[in-house]
mmCIF file of C-alpha atoms in Angstrom:
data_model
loop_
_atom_site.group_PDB
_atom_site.id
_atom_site.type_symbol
_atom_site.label_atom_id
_atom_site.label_comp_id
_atom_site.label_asym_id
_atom_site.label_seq_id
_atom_site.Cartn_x
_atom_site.Cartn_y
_atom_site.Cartn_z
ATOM 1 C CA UNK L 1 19.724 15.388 90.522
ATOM 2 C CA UNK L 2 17.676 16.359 93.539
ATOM 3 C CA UNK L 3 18.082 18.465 96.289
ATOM 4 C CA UNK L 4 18.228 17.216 100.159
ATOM 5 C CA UNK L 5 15.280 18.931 102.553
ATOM 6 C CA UNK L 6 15.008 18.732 106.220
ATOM 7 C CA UNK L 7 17.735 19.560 109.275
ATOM 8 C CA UNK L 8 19.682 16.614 108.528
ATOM 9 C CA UNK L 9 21.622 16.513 105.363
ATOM 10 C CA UNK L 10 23.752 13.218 104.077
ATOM 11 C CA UNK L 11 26.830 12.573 102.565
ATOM 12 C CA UNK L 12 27.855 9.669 100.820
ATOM 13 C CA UNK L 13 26.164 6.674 98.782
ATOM 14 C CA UNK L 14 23.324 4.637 100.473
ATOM 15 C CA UNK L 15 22.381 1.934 98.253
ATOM 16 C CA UNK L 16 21.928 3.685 94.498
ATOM 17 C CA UNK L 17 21.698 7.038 95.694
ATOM 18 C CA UNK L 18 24.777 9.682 96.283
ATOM 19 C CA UNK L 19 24.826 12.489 98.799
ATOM 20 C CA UNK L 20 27.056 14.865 98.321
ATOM 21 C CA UNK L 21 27.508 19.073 98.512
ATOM 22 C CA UNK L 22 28.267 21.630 96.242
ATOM 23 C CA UNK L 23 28.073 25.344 96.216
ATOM 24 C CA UNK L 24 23.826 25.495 94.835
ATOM 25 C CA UNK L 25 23.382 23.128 98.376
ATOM 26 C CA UNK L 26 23.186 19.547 99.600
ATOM 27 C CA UNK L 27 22.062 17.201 96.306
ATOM 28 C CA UNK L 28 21.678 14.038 95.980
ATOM 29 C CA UNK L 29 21.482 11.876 92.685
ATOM 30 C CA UNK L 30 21.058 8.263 91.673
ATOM 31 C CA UNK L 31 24.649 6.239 90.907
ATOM 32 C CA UNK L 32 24.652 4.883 86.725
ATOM 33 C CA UNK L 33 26.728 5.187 83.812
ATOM 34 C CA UNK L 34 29.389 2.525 81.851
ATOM 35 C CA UNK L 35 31.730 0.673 83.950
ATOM 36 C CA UNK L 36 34.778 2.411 84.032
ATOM 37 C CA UNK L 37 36.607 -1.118 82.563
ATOM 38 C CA UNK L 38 34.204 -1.282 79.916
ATOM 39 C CA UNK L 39 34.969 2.402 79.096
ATOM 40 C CA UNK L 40 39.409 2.254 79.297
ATOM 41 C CA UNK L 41 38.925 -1.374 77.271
ATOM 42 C CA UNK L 42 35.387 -1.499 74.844
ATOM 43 C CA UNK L 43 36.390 -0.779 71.244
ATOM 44 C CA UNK L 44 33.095 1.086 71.091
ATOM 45 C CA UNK L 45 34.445 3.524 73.433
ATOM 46 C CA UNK L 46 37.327 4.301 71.462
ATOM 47 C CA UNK L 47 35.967 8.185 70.560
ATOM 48 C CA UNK L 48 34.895 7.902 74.860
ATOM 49 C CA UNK L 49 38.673 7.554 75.380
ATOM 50 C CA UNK L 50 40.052 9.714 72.840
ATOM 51 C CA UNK L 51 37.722 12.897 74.789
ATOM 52 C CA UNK L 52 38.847 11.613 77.955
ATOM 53 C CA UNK L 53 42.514 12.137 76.642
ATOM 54 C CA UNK L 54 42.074 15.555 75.388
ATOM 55 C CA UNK L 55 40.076 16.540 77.930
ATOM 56 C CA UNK L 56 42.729 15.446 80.417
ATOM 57 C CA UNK L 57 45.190 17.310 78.356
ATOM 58 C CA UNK L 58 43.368 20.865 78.350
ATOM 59 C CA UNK L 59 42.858 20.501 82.429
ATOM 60 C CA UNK L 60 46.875 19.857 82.685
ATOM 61 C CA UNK L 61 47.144 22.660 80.637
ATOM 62 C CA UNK L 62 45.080 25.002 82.182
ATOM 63 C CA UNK L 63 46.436 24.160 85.418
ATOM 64 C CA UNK L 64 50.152 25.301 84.462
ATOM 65 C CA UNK L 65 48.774 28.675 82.941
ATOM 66 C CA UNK L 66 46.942 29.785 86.323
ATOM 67 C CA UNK L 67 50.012 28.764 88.248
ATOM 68 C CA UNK L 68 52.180 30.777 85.854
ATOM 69 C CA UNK L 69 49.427 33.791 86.870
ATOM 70 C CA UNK L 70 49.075 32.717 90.244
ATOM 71 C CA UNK L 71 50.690 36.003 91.450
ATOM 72 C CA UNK L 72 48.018 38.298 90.151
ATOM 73 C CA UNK L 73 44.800 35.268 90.088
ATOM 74 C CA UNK L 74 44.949 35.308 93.823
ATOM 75 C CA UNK L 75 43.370 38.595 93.589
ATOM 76 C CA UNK L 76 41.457 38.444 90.411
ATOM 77 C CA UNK L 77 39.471 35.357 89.809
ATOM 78 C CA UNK L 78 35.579 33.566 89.951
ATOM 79 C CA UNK L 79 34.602 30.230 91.444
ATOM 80 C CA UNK L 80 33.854 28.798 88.075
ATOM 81 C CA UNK L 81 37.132 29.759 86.129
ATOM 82 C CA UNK L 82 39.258 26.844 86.143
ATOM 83 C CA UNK L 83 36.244 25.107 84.596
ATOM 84 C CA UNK L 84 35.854 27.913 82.169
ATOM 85 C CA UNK L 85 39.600 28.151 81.569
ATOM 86 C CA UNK L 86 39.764 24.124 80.954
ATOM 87 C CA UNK L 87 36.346 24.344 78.053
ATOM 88 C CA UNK L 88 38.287 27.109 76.724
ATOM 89 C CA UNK L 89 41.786 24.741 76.823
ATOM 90 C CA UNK L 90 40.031 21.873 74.951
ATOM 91 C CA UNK L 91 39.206 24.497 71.637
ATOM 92 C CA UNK L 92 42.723 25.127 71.626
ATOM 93 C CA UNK L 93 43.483 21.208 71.657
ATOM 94 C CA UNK L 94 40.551 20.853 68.654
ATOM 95 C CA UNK L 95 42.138 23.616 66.539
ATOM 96 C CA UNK L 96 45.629 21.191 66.620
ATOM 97 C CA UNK L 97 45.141 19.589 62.723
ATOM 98 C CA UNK L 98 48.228 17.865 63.159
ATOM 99 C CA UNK L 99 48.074 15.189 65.550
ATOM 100 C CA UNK L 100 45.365 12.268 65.165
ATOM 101 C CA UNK L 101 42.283 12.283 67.101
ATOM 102 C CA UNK L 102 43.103 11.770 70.939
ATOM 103 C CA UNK L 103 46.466 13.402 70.787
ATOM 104 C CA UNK L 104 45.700 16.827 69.775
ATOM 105 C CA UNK L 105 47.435 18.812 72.254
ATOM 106 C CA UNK L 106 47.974 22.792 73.194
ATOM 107 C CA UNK L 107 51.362 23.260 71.275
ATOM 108 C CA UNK L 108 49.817 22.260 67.695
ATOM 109 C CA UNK L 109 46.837 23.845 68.438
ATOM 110 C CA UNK L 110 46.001 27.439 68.146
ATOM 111 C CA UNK L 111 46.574 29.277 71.971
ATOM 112 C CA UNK L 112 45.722 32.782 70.121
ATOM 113 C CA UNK L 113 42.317 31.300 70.754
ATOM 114 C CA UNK L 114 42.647 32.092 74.516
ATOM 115 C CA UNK L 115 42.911 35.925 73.837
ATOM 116 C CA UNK L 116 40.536 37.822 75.414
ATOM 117 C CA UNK L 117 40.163 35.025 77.994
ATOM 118 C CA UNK L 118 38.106 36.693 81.439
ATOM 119 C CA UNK L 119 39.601 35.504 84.464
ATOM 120 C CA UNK L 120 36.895 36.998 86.534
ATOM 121 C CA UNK L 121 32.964 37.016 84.900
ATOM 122 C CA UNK L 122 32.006 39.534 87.835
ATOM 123 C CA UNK L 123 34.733 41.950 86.864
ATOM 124 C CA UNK L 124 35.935 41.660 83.176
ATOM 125 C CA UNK L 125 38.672 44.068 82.188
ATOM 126 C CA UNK L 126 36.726 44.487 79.036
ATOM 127 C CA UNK L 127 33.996 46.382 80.782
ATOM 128 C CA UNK L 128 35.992 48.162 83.768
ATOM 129 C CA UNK L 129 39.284 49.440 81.818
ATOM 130 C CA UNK L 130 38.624 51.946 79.357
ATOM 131 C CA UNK L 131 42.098 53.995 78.474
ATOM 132 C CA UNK L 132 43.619 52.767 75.459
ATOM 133 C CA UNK L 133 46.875 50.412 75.707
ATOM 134 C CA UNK L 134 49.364 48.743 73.673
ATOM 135 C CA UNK L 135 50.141 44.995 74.384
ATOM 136 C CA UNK L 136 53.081 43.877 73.167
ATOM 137 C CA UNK L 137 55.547 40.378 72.811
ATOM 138 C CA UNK L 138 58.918 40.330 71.715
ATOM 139 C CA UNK L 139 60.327 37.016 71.689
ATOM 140 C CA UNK L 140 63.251 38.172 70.765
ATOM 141 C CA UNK L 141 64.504 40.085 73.462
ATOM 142 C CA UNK L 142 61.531 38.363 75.927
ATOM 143 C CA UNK L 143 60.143 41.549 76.878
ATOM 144 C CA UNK L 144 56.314 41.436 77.295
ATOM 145 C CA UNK L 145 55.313 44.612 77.705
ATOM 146 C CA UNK L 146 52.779 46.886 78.219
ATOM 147 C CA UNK L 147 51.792 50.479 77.861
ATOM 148 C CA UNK L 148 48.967 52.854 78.597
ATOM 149 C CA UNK L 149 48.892 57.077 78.003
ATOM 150 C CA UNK L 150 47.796 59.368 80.276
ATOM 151 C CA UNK L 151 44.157 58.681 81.093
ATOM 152 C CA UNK L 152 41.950 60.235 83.765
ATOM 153 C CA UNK L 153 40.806 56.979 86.338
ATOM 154 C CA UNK L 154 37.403 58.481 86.949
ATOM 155 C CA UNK L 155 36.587 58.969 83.581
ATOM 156 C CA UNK L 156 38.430 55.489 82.009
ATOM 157 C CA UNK L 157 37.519 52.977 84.745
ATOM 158 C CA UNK L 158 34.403 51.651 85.319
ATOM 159 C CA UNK L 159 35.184 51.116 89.182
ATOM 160 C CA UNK L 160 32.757 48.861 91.561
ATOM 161 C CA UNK L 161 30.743 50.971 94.462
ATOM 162 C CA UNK L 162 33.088 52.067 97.384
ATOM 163 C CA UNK L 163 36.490 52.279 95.094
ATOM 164 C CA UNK L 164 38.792 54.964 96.215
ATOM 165 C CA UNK L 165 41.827 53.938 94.315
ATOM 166 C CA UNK L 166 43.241 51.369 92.105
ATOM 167 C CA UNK L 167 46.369 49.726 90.998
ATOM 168 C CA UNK L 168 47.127 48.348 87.610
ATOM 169 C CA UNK L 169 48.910 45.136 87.400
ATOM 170 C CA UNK L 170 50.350 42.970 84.254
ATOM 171 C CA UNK L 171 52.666 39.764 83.789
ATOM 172 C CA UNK L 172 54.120 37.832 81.131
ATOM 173 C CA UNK L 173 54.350 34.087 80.936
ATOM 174 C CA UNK L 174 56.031 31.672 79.053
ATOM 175 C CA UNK L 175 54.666 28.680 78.978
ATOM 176 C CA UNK L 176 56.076 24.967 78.334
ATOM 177 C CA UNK L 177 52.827 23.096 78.377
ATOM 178 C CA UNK L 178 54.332 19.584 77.253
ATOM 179 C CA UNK L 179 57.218 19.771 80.650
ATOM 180 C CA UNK L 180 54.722 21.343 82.758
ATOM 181 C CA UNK L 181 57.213 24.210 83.221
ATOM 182 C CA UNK L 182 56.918 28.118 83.071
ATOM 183 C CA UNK L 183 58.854 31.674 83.213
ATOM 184 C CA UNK L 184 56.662 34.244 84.349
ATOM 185 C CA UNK L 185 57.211 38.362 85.293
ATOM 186 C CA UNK L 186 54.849 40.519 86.441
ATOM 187 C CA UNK L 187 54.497 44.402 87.431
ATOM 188 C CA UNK L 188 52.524 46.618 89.111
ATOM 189 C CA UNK L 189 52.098 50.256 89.577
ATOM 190 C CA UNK L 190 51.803 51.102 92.828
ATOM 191 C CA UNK L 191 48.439 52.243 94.314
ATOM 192 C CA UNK L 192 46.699 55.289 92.604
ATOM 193 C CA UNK L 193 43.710 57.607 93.287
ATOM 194 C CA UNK L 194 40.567 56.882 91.667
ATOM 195 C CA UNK L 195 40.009 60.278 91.065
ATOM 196 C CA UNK L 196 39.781 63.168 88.447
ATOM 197 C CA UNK L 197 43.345 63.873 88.021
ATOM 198 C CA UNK L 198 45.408 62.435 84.980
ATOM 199 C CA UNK L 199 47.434 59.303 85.426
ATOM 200 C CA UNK L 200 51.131 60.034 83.996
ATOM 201 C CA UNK L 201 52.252 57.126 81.715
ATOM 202 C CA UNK L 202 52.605 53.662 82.513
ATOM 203 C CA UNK L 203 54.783 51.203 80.824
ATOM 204 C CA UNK L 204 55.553 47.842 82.060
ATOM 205 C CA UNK L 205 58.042 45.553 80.880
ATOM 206 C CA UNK L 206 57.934 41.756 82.656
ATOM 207 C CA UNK L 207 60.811 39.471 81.283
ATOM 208 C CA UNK L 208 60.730 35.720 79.962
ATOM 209 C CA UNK L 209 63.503 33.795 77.789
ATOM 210 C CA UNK L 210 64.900 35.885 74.748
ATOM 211 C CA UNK L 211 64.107 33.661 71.946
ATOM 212 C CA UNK L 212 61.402 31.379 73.556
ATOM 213 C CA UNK L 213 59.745 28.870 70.872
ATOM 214 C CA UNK L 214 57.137 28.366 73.381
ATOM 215 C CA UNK L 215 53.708 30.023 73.766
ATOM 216 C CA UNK L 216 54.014 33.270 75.181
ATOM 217 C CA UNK L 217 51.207 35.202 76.936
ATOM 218 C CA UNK L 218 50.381 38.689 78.376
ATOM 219 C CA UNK L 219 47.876 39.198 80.965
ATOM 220 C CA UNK L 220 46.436 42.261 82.273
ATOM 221 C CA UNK L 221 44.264 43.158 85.155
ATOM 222 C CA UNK L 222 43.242 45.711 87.645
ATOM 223 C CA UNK L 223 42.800 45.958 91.844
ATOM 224 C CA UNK L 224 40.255 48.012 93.407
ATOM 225 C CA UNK L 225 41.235 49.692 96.722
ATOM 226 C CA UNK L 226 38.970 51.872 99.297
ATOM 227 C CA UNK L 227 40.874 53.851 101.921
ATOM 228 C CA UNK L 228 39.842 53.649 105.710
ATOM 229 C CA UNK L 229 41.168 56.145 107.677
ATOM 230 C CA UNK L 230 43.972 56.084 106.048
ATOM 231 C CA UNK L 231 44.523 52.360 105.294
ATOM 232 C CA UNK L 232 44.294 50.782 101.700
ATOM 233 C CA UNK L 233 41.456 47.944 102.122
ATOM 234 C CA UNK L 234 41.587 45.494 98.867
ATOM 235 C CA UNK L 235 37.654 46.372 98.073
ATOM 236 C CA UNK L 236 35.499 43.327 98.541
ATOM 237 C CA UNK L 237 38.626 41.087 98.928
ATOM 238 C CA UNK L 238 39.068 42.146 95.105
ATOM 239 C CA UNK L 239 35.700 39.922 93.768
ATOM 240 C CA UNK L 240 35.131 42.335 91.149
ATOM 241 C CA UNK L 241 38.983 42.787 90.297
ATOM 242 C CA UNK L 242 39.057 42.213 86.383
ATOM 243 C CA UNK L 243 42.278 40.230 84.650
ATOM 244 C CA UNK L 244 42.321 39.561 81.128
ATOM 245 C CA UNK L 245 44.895 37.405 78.616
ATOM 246 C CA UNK L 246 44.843 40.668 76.270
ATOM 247 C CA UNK L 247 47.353 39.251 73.736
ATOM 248 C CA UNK L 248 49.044 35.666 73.025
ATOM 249 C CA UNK L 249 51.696 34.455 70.836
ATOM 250 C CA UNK L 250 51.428 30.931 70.184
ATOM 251 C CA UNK L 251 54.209 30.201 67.524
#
């Protein structure tokens, strides 16, 4: 890989060599690798193919989860997650010691593995929310829920320069990875002061099927606000807003 110099910059393949851009600038890189017949047909490709397959499998799967979120990721995520989500997707798929190499999947794997999952590296809710809470999934009623005490904002959130206030947000999603389908809720409070004063309790309660045999997730996150002359602002169109997946139930 090698990056393009001078006023003009290309785009495209010129003989061997591809142009192309990405976010580091305009690079350019020499074409190679296996034929892709050689690759889908070659019995010594057969492990190729099987990686390929699971691979393709933990994208799919990582896809349906952030459209579940969409609702609060459109305010809370980095440049590199779905990359990060899909790497995180494909240790799910290698936990699955069921299925034969090549059709591990998501539902015989382990999703508890995606606990903890950062949506946003440049604001984790590990690092910015401090007040204790209590994450909870009921499958049987379908109530994913949860709740956070009385906690004073200046002292329990570790808020980005400029913040004036701050909003809490949550949803639940369950998640049918083999139709591609999904039931999500979600909550929010509404906007509070960053301030001094104690919160008063929060509890939020975001509904999915009662009963659900399907993987069942809770995700958590928080929105940074700074008021101008009286108007809310989302602070740095919310790049440092953290969201988390603080508890999973894969069944």
């Amino acid at each position: 890989m090698a990056r393009q110099k001078g006023i003009i910059k290309l785009k495209g393949t010129i003989g061997d060599i591809t142009f192309y851009k990405t976010k580091d600038g305009h690079l350019a890189r020499e074409k190679g690798g296996v034929d892709a017949s050689r690759i889908k047909n070659d019995p010594a490709f057969q492990r190729t193919r099987e990686n390929n397959s699971e691979f393709g499998r933990a994208g799919k799967a990582g896809k349906i989860l952030r459209t579940a979120l969409r609702s609060l990721l459109i305010n809370s995520a980095d440049s590199k997650m779905v990359g990060r989500l899909t790497q995180s997707m494909v240790k799910v798929i290698q936990a699955d010691v069921i299925s034969v190499r090549g059709l591990r999947n998501v539902i015989d794997g382990e999703a508890e593995l995606l606990q903890g999952f950062e949506f946003n590296i440049r604001g984790k809710l590990g690092t910015s929310l401090f007040a204790p809470f209590v994450g909870t999934i009921d499958r049987v009623t379908g109530t994913i829920s949860v709740d956070i005490a009385p906690f004073i904002p200046a002292n329990m959130i570790a808020a980005p320069s400029g913040t004036t206030h701050f909003k809490i947000t949550s949803a639940g999603a369950e998640i049918d990875f083999e139709a591609e389908t999904f039931v999500e809720g979600h909550s929010e409070t509404v906007i509070l002061p960053w301030d001094n004063v104690a919160t008063v309790a929060i509890s939020q309660e975001n509904m999915v099927t009662a009963a659900s045999t399907k993987p069942l997730f809770l995700a958590l996150g928080l929105e940074f606000f700074q008021e101008v002359n009286g108007q809310m602002y989302p602070l740095k169109n919310g790049a440092f807003n953290p969201l988390a997946l603080v508890s999973v139930s894969g069944l």
